[in-house]
CSV table of C-alpha atoms in Angstrom, one decimal:
chain,number,residue,atom,x,y,z
P,178,MET,CA,-1.3,51.2,-6.6
P,179,LEU,CA,0.2,48.3,-4.9
P,180,LYS,CA,2.2,50.3,-2.3
P,181,ASP,CA,-1.0,52.1,-1.5
P,182,TRP,CA,-2.3,48.9,-0.2
P,183,ILE,CA,0.4,46.4,0.6
P,184,GLN,CA,3.2,46.9,3.2
P,185,LYS,CA,6.6,47.4,1.6
P,186,ASP,CA,8.0,44.2,3.3
P,187,TYR,CA,6.0,42.3,0.6
P,188,LEU,CA,6.9,44.4,-2.3
P,189,GLY,CA,10.0,44.4,-4.7
P,190,GLU,CA,11.5,41.9,-6.9
P,191,ARG,CA,13.8,40.2,-4.3
P,192,LYS,CA,11.0,39.8,-1.6
P,193,VAL,CA,8.5,38.6,-4.2
P,194,LYS,CA,10.8,36.0,-5.4
P,195,GLU,CA,11.7,35.0,-1.9
P,196,TYR,CA,7.9,34.6,-1.0
P,197,SER,CA,7.2,32.9,-4.2
P,198,SER,CA,9.7,30.1,-3.3
P,199,ARG,CA,8.2,29.8,0.1
P,200,PHE,CA,4.8,29.4,-1.4
P,201,ARG,CA,5.6,26.8,-4.0
P,202,ASP,CA,7.7,24.9,-1.3
P,203,ALA,CA,5.1,24.8,1.3
P,204,GLN,CA,3.6,21.7,2.7
P,205,PRO,CA,1.2,20.1,2.5
P,206,PHE,CA,0.5,22.1,-0.7
P,207,PRO,CA,1.4,25.7,-1.8
P,208,HIS,CA,0.3,28.3,0.6
P,209,LEU,CA,1.4,31.4,2.3
P,210,GLU,CA,0.5,33.3,5.7
P,211,LEU,CA,1.5,37.1,5.4
P,212,SER,CA,1.2,39.0,8.6
P,213,GLN,CA,0.6,42.6,8.6
P,214,PHE,CA,-0.1,42.5,4.9
P,215,LEU,CA,-2.1,45.7,4.2
P,216,GLN,CA,-1.4,49.1,5.2
P,217,GLN,CA,-2.7,49.3,8.8
P,218,GLU,CA,-5.2,52.0,8.1
P,219,LYS,CA,-6.5,50.1,5.1
P,220,ALA,CA,-7.1,47.0,7.0
P,221,ARG,CA,-8.8,49.0,10.0
P,222,ALA,CA,-11.0,50.7,7.4
P,223,LEU,CA,-12.0,47.2,6.0
P,224,LEU,CA,-12.9,45.9,9.4
P,225,LYS,CA,-15.0,49.0,10.1
P,226,ALA,CA,-16.9,48.3,6.8
P,227,ILE,CA,-17.5,44.8,6.8
P,228,VAL,CA,-19.2,44.7,10.2
P,229,LYS,CA,-21.8,47.0,8.7
P,230,GLU,CA,-22.7,44.4,6.0
P,231,PRO,CA,-25.6,41.9,6.6
P,232,PHE,CA,-24.5,38.4,7.3
P,233,GLN,CA,-26.7,35.3,6.6
P,234,LYS,CA,-26.5,32.0,8.5
P,235,LYS,CA,-25.1,29.2,6.4
P,236,LYS,CA,-25.6,25.6,7.6
P,237,ALA,CA,-25.2,22.3,5.9
P,238,ASP,CA,-23.6,18.9,6.7
P,239,LEU,CA,-20.3,20.4,5.9
P,240,PHE,CA,-20.4,23.7,7.6
P,241,SER,CA,-21.9,26.4,10.0
P,242,PHE,CA,-21.1,29.9,9.8
P,243,ARG,CA,-22.4,33.4,8.6
P,244,GLN,CA,-21.6,34.9,5.4
P,245,THR,CA,-22.3,38.3,3.4
P,246,GLN,CA,-23.4,38.3,-0.2
P,247,ASP,CA,-20.6,38.3,-2.7
P,248,LEU,CA,-19.3,41.9,-2.3
P,249,LYS,CA,-19.7,42.8,-6.0
P,250,GLY,CA,-23.0,44.1,-5.0
P,251,THR,CA,-22.1,46.1,-1.9
P,252,LYS,CA,-22.8,49.7,-1.4
P,253,ASN,CA,-20.1,50.2,1.0
P,254,GLU,CA,-17.5,52.4,-0.7
P,255,GLU,CA,-14.5,50.9,1.2
P,256,LEU,CA,-15.4,47.6,0.2
P,257,GLN,CA,-16.0,48.5,-3.4
P,258,VAL,CA,-12.5,49.9,-3.5
P,259,PHE,CA,-11.0,47.0,-1.9
P,260,ARG,CA,-12.6,44.7,-4.3
P,261,ALA,CA,-11.6,46.7,-7.3
P,262,PHE,CA,-8.1,46.6,-6.1
P,263,LEU,CA,-8.2,42.8,-5.9
P,264,CYS,CA,-9.6,42.6,-9.4
P,265,SER,CA,-6.9,45.1,-10.8
P,266,LYS,CA,-4.1,44.0,-13.2
P,267,GLU,CA,-1.6,45.3,-10.7
P,268,PHE,CA,-2.9,43.0,-7.9
P,269,ILE,CA,-3.5,39.9,-10.1
P,270,GLY,CA,-0.1,40.6,-11.6
P,271,TYR,CA,1.5,40.6,-8.3
P,272,MET,CA,-0.1,37.5,-7.2
P,273,LYS,CA,0.9,35.8,-10.4
P,274,ASP,CA,4.5,36.6,-9.6
P,275,LEU,CA,4.0,35.2,-6.2
P,276,THR,CA,2.2,32.1,-7.0
P,277,ARG,CA,3.6,31.4,-10.5
P,278,LEU,CA,0.1,30.6,-11.6
P,279,PRO,CA,-2.1,32.0,-14.4
P,280,LEU,CA,-4.8,34.3,-12.8
P,281,LYS,CA,-7.3,36.3,-14.4
P,282,PRO,CA,-7.7,40.0,-13.7
P,283,GLY,CA,-11.2,41.2,-13.0
P,284,LYS,CA,-12.5,37.7,-11.8
P,285,VAL,CA,-12.6,37.7,-7.9
P,286,ASP,CA,-15.1,36.1,-5.6
P,287,LEU,CA,-15.3,38.0,-2.3
P,288,ALA,CA,-17.4,37.9,0.9
P,289,GLY,CA,-17.2,38.4,4.5
P,290,THR,CA,-17.3,35.4,6.8
P,291,LEU,CA,-18.1,35.3,10.4
P,292,TYR,CA,-17.6,32.2,12.7
P,293,GLU,CA,-19.0,32.2,16.2
P,294,ASP,CA,-19.0,29.7,19.0
P,295,THR,CA,-19.6,26.2,17.6
P,296,ASP,CA,-19.2,27.3,14.0
P,297,TYR,CA,-16.9,25.2,11.8
P,298,LEU,CA,-16.0,24.2,8.3
P,299,LEU,CA,-15.1,20.5,7.8
P,300,CYS,CA,-12.5,19.1,5.5
P,301,HIS,CA,-12.9,19.9,1.8
P,302,ASP,CA,-10.8,20.8,-1.2
P,303,ASP,CA,-12.5,24.0,-2.5
P,304,GLU,CA,-12.2,22.6,-6.1
P,305,LEU,CA,-14.7,24.0,-8.4
P,306,GLU,CA,-14.1,25.0,-12.0
P,307,GLY,CA,-12.0,28.2,-12.5
P,308,ARG,CA,-11.0,28.6,-8.7
P,309,LYS,CA,-7.1,28.8,-8.5
P,310,ILE,CA,-6.3,30.7,-5.3
P,311,ALA,CA,-8.2,30.7,-2.1
P,312,PHE,CA,-7.6,33.7,0.2
P,313,LEU,CA,-8.5,35.0,3.6
P,314,LEU,CA,-7.7,38.4,5.0
P,315,TYR,CA,-8.2,38.0,8.8
P,316,LEU,CA,-9.7,41.0,10.6
P,317,ASN,CA,-9.3,39.9,14.2
P,318,ASP,CA,-6.9,38.0,16.6
P,319,PHE,CA,-7.4,34.5,17.8
P,320,THR,CA,-5.4,32.3,19.8
P,321,PRO,CA,-5.2,28.5,19.2
P,322,ARG,CA,-7.4,27.8,22.1
P,323,ASP,CA,-10.2,30.0,20.6
P,324,GLY,CA,-10.3,27.5,17.7
P,325,GLY,CA,-11.0,29.0,14.2
P,326,SER,CA,-7.6,28.1,12.9
P,327,LEU,CA,-7.3,27.1,9.2
P,328,GLY,CA,-5.9,23.6,9.0
P,329,LEU,CA,-4.2,22.3,5.7
P,330,MET,CA,-4.1,18.5,5.5
P,331,ASN,CA,-2.0,16.1,3.5
P,332,SER,CA,-3.5,13.2,1.6
P,333,LYS,CA,-3.8,11.2,4.7
P,334,PHE,CA,-5.9,14.0,6.2
P,335,GLU,CA,-3.3,14.7,8.9
P,336,THR,CA,-3.2,18.6,9.6
P,337,VAL,CA,0.4,19.5,8.5
P,338,ALA,CA,-0.1,23.4,8.7
P,339,ARG,CA,-2.3,25.4,11.0
P,340,ILE,CA,-2.9,29.0,10.4
P,341,THR,CA,-4.5,30.9,13.4
P,342,PRO,CA,-6.2,34.2,12.5
P,343,LYS,CA,-4.3,37.4,13.3
P,344,PHE,CA,-5.4,40.8,12.3
P,345,ASN,CA,-4.4,41.9,8.9
P,346,THR,CA,-2.8,38.6,8.0
P,347,LEU,CA,-3.4,37.3,4.6
P,348,ALA,CA,-3.5,33.6,4.0
P,349,PHE,CA,-3.7,31.9,0.6
P,350,PHE,CA,-3.2,28.5,-1.0
P,351,GLU,CA,-3.4,26.9,-4.3
P,352,VAL,CA,-6.9,25.1,-5.1
P,353,SER,CA,-6.5,21.7,-6.4
P,354,LYS,CA,-7.7,18.0,-5.8
P,355,LYS,CA,-5.2,18.0,-2.9
P,356,SER,CA,-5.9,21.2,-1.2
P,357,PHE,CA,-7.7,19.6,1.8
P,358,HIS,CA,-8.4,22.2,4.6
P,359,GLU,CA,-10.9,22.9,7.3
P,360,VAL,CA,-11.9,25.7,9.7
P,361,GLU,CA,-11.6,24.4,13.2
P,362,GLU,CA,-14.7,24.9,15.4
P,363,VAL,CA,-14.7,28.1,17.2
P,364,ILE,CA,-14.9,27.8,21.0
P,365,GLY,CA,-16.0,30.6,23.1
P,366,LYS,CA,-17.2,34.1,22.7
P,367,LYS,CA,-14.7,35.5,20.1
P,368,GLN,CA,-16.0,36.1,16.6
P,369,ARG,CA,-13.7,35.1,13.7
P,370,LEU,CA,-14.2,37.7,11.1
P,371,ALA,CA,-12.4,37.7,7.6
P,372,LEU,CA,-12.7,38.7,4.1
P,373,GLY,CA,-12.2,35.9,1.8
P,374,GLY,CA,-12.7,34.1,-1.7
P,375,TRP,CA,-11.1,33.0,-4.7
P,376,LEU,CA,-8.9,34.2,-7.5
P,377,HIS,CA,-9.5,32.5,-10.9
P,378,ASP,CA,-7.7,31.1,-13.9
P,379,PRO,CA,-8.1,32.7,-17.2
B,107,MET,CA,-42.0,-4.3,24.7
B,108,ILE,CA,-44.0,-1.7,22.8
B,109,HIS,CA,-45.7,0.8,25.2
B,110,ASP,CA,-49.3,-0.1,25.7
B,111,ASN,CA,-50.4,3.4,24.4
B,112,TYR,CA,-49.0,2.7,20.9
B,113,LYS,CA,-51.0,-0.8,20.9
B,114,LYS,CA,-54.3,0.9,21.0
B,115,ALA,CA,-56.2,0.6,17.7
B,116,SER,CA,-57.2,4.2,17.7
B,117,ASN,CA,-53.5,5.3,18.3
B,118,LYS,CA,-52.3,3.1,15.5
B,119,LYS,CA,-54.6,4.7,13.1
B,120,ARG,CA,-53.6,8.2,14.1
B,121,VAL,CA,-49.8,7.3,13.9
B,122,LYS,CA,-50.5,6.0,10.3
B,123,GLN,CA,-52.4,9.3,9.4
B,124,LEU,CA,-49.7,11.4,10.9
B,125,PHE,CA,-47.0,9.4,9.0
B,126,PHE,CA,-48.5,9.9,5.5
B,127,SER,CA,-49.7,13.5,6.3
B,128,ASN,CA,-46.4,14.9,4.9
B,129,GLN,CA,-46.2,13.9,1.3
B,130,ASP,CA,-42.6,15.1,0.9
B,131,PHE,CA,-41.1,13.6,4.0
B,132,PRO,CA,-43.4,11.0,5.3
B,133,SER,CA,-42.0,10.5,8.8
B,134,ILE,CA,-43.0,10.2,12.3
B,135,THR,CA,-41.5,10.2,15.8
B,136,LEU,CA,-43.0,8.2,18.6
B,137,TYR,CA,-41.9,9.3,22.0
B,138,ASP,CA,-41.7,6.7,24.9
B,139,PHE,CA,-42.2,4.1,22.5
B,140,PHE,CA,-40.9,1.0,24.3
B,141,ASP,CA,-42.1,-0.2,27.7
B,142,TRP,CA,-39.9,1.5,30.1
B,143,LYS,CA,-38.7,-1.6,31.8
B,144,TYR,CA,-37.6,-2.9,28.5
B,145,TYR,CA,-36.0,0.3,27.5
B,146,GLU,CA,-34.1,0.4,30.9
B,147,ASP,CA,-32.9,-3.2,30.3
B,148,VAL,CA,-31.5,-2.3,26.9
B,149,GLU,CA,-29.8,0.9,28.0
B,150,GLU,CA,-28.2,-1.0,30.9
B,151,ARG,CA,-26.7,-3.7,28.5
B,152,MET,CA,-25.6,-1.1,26.1
B,153,SER,CA,-23.7,0.8,28.8
B,154,LYS,CA,-21.4,-2.2,28.9
B,155,MET,CA,-20.8,-2.4,25.4
B,156,THR,CA,-17.5,-1.5,23.5
B,157,PHE,CA,-17.9,0.8,20.5
B,158,SER,CA,-15.2,1.2,17.9
B,159,HIS,CA,-14.3,4.6,16.5
B,160,SER,CA,-14.1,4.9,12.6
B,161,LYS,CA,-13.1,8.1,10.8
B,162,ASN,CA,-13.0,8.6,7.0
B,163,THR,CA,-12.5,12.4,7.0
B,164,LEU,CA,-14.4,13.0,4.0
B,165,HIS,CA,-17.3,10.8,5.0
B,166,HIS,CA,-17.8,10.4,8.7
B,167,SER,CA,-16.3,10.2,12.3
B,168,TYR,CA,-18.2,8.2,14.7
B,169,SER,CA,-18.1,5.0,17.1
B,170,SER,CA,-20.3,2.1,16.2
B,171,ALA,CA,-21.2,-1.3,17.5
B,172,ASN,CA,-23.4,-4.3,16.5
B,173,THR,CA,-27.0,-4.3,18.0
B,174,ILE,CA,-27.2,-6.0,21.1
B,175,PRO,CA,-29.0,-9.3,20.9
B,176,LEU,CA,-31.9,-8.0,23.4
B,177,LEU,CA,-32.6,-5.3,21.0
B,178,LYS,CA,-32.0,-7.1,17.7
B,179,LYS,CA,-34.5,-10.0,18.8
B,180,PHE,CA,-37.2,-7.4,19.5
B,181,LEU,CA,-36.7,-5.4,16.2
B,182,ASN,CA,-37.0,-8.6,14.3
B,183,SER,CA,-39.9,-10.0,16.4
B,184,ASP,CA,-43.3,-10.7,14.9
B,185,GLU,CA,-44.7,-8.0,17.2
B,186,PHE,CA,-42.7,-5.2,16.1
B,187,ILE,CA,-42.7,-6.3,12.4
B,188,ALA,CA,-46.5,-6.4,12.4
B,189,TYR,CA,-46.5,-3.0,14.1
B,190,LEU,CA,-44.5,-1.4,11.4
B,191,SER,CA,-46.3,-3.0,8.5
B,192,GLY,CA,-49.5,-1.8,10.0
B,193,ILE,CA,-48.3,1.8,10.3
B,194,LEU,CA,-46.6,1.8,6.9
B,195,ASN,CA,-49.2,-0.1,4.9
B,196,LYS,CA,-46.5,-2.5,3.6
B,197,ASP,CA,-45.3,-6.0,4.5
B,198,PHE,CA,-41.8,-6.1,5.8
B,199,ALA,CA,-39.7,-8.9,6.9
B,200,LEU,CA,-36.5,-7.5,8.6
B,201,VAL,CA,-35.0,-4.7,10.4
B,202,GLU,CA,-31.3,-4.3,10.2
B,203,GLY,CA,-28.9,-1.7,11.6
B,204,LYS,CA,-26.3,-0.7,14.1
B,205,LEU,CA,-25.8,1.2,17.1
B,206,TYR,CA,-23.9,4.5,16.6
B,207,ARG,CA,-22.3,6.9,19.3
B,208,PHE,CA,-21.4,10.4,18.3
B,209,SER,CA,-19.1,12.6,20.6
B,210,TRP,CA,-17.5,16.0,20.3
B,211,LYS,CA,-16.2,16.4,16.7
B,212,ASP,CA,-18.2,13.4,15.3
B,213,TYR,CA,-20.3,13.8,12.2
B,214,THR,CA,-21.4,12.3,8.9
B,215,LEU,CA,-21.3,13.9,5.6
B,216,LEU,CA,-23.3,13.6,2.5
B,217,HIS,CA,-21.0,12.2,-0.2
B,218,ASP,CA,-21.6,10.9,-3.6
B,219,ASP,CA,-20.0,7.5,-2.8
B,220,SER,CA,-22.3,7.0,0.2
B,221,LEU,CA,-25.7,8.2,-0.8
B,222,GLU,CA,-28.5,5.7,0.0
B,223,GLU,CA,-31.2,4.4,-2.2
B,224,GLU,CA,-34.9,5.0,-1.4
B,225,GLY,CA,-36.0,3.2,1.6
B,226,TYR,CA,-37.5,3.2,5.1
B,227,ASP,CA,-35.1,4.4,7.9
B,228,LEU,CA,-35.7,3.4,11.6
B,229,ILE,CA,-33.9,5.6,14.2
B,230,ILE,CA,-34.2,4.6,17.9
B,231,ASP,CA,-32.7,7.2,20.3
B,232,PHE,CA,-31.0,6.2,23.6
B,233,THR,CA,-29.5,9.7,24.3
B,234,GLU,CA,-30.1,11.0,27.8
B,235,ASN,CA,-30.1,14.9,28.6
B,236,TRP,CA,-28.7,16.0,25.3
B,237,ASN,CA,-28.0,19.7,24.9
B,238,GLN,CA,-29.9,20.6,21.7
B,239,GLN,CA,-27.3,23.2,20.9
B,240,ALA,CA,-24.5,20.6,20.7
B,241,GLY,CA,-25.5,19.5,17.2
B,242,GLY,CA,-25.7,15.6,16.7
B,243,GLN,CA,-29.1,15.6,15.1
B,244,ILE,CA,-30.0,13.4,12.3
B,245,VAL,CA,-31.1,15.6,9.3
B,246,TYR,CA,-32.8,14.6,6.2
B,247,VAL,CA,-32.4,17.0,3.1
B,248,ASP,CA,-33.9,16.8,-0.3
B,249,GLY,CA,-31.1,18.7,-2.2
B,250,GLU,CA,-33.5,21.6,-2.8
B,251,GLY,CA,-33.4,23.5,0.6
B,252,SER,CA,-35.9,21.5,2.6
B,253,TYR,CA,-35.0,19.5,5.4
B,254,ARG,CA,-36.3,17.6,8.5
B,255,SER,CA,-34.2,17.2,11.8
B,256,VAL,CA,-35.1,14.1,13.8
B,257,PRO,CA,-35.8,15.1,17.6
B,258,VAL,CA,-33.4,13.8,20.2
B,259,ALA,CA,-35.1,12.2,23.1
B,260,PRO,CA,-34.4,8.8,24.9
B,261,ASN,CA,-36.8,6.1,24.1
B,262,ALA,CA,-38.1,7.8,20.9
B,263,ILE,CA,-38.2,6.1,17.6
B,264,THR,CA,-38.5,7.8,14.3
B,265,ILE,CA,-39.6,6.2,11.1
B,266,THR,CA,-39.0,7.9,7.6
B,267,LEU,CA,-39.6,7.0,4.1
B,268,ARG,CA,-36.6,8.2,2.2
B,269,LYS,CA,-38.0,9.1,-1.1
B,270,PRO,CA,-35.5,9.5,-4.1
B,271,GLY,CA,-33.3,12.4,-3.6
B,272,ILE,CA,-33.7,12.6,0.2
B,273,HIS,CA,-30.7,11.7,2.2
B,274,LYS,CA,-29.6,12.0,5.8
B,275,PHE,CA,-26.5,13.2,7.8
B,276,VAL,CA,-25.6,13.5,11.4
B,277,LYS,CA,-24.8,17.1,12.2
B,278,TYR,CA,-21.4,17.8,13.6
B,279,VAL,CA,-21.3,17.5,17.4
B,280,ASN,CA,-19.7,20.7,18.7
B,281,ASN,CA,-18.2,21.7,22.0
B,282,LYS,CA,-21.4,22.3,23.8
B,283,SER,CA,-21.6,18.3,24.0
B,284,LYS,CA,-18.8,18.5,26.5
B,285,LYS,CA,-18.4,14.8,27.6
B,286,ASP,CA,-22.0,13.8,26.7
B,287,GLN,CA,-22.7,11.2,23.9
B,288,ARG,CA,-25.4,10.8,21.4
B,289,ILE,CA,-26.2,7.1,21.2
B,290,CYS,CA,-28.9,5.7,18.6
B,291,PHE,CA,-29.8,2.8,16.6
B,292,ILE,CA,-29.7,3.6,12.8
B,293,GLY,CA,-31.3,1.0,10.5
B,294,SER,CA,-33.3,0.2,7.7
B,295,ILE,CA,-36.9,-1.6,7.4
B,296,GLU,CA,-36.8,-4.2,4.6
């Protein structure tokens, strides 16, 4: 099943071990950015599917963006199949090998997010009971000038790593008290579209 | 210093009624509150002030300065304290607060460490030509989905009773602000 979804560059014992080390050694906290992660046609199908979902505006002191409901309730077959893949023992096992973290099959939070001009998500750590890995699959291309980058910060709140959205890039990080991050304000007409959520511990 | 319109007995009565008409969020915004000559004097002196920027990423990013003497004197004058006491049906003695300036990427956040106790807030706006799409509004929330956003308008004052569970934040100022700045006095009536 893994090879039906994931590009071969990210599969195989040697590759997983290499990426696992990169993950654990990444600063300011464990994270990875994997470009061209899914098989291209799968990523394109997900983009087609998610734009058909209803998005609701979410606004608070900390954020402004649009989001779908949790996709466990979606009627869209592409998204259902993708979610099932994320929940599968195979994928969770793969992520356990990559991250060296205990993860629970079957328990995935997944939603679509859409950031438009002036939307943002200010600095926070994502920590909530059970969340172990936060992940994002980007579904379009941004440049740094467009904003919308995921900024990962150290304990002094200095941005140490910055991930600019690129179509079919999977970004993920370990959730902890130190996993401070933000989504920089989107500037301009481009829409930042992603599928994201959390994997959980057992 | 208070505009003559607000000194009329009939208007004072109306302001008081409007303040208490919303039981969940007792609040009122009074536009063109100060006599314009006084307002322009204050504005002119403020334009020469130095604001200091402060950032605590999980709490806030803004610039602030102590209230200029001309404004501070009036806020604690018999005239103003008596006006507030009449509107709010309560004896007050003091107005305290600071001047704040919010530019692009500035904000405040609701945070457990900085939640305020119940009290009366006074906000005085000195912002000219603000783009309402730029953020920077002061928003009161009750934690259960209800909220009230304070209008942005120069020479407007907003008085709010923050009941238990009600807190405020300043919405993130976004790129639509360009180089404009949101300037206001934020304080408490005690």
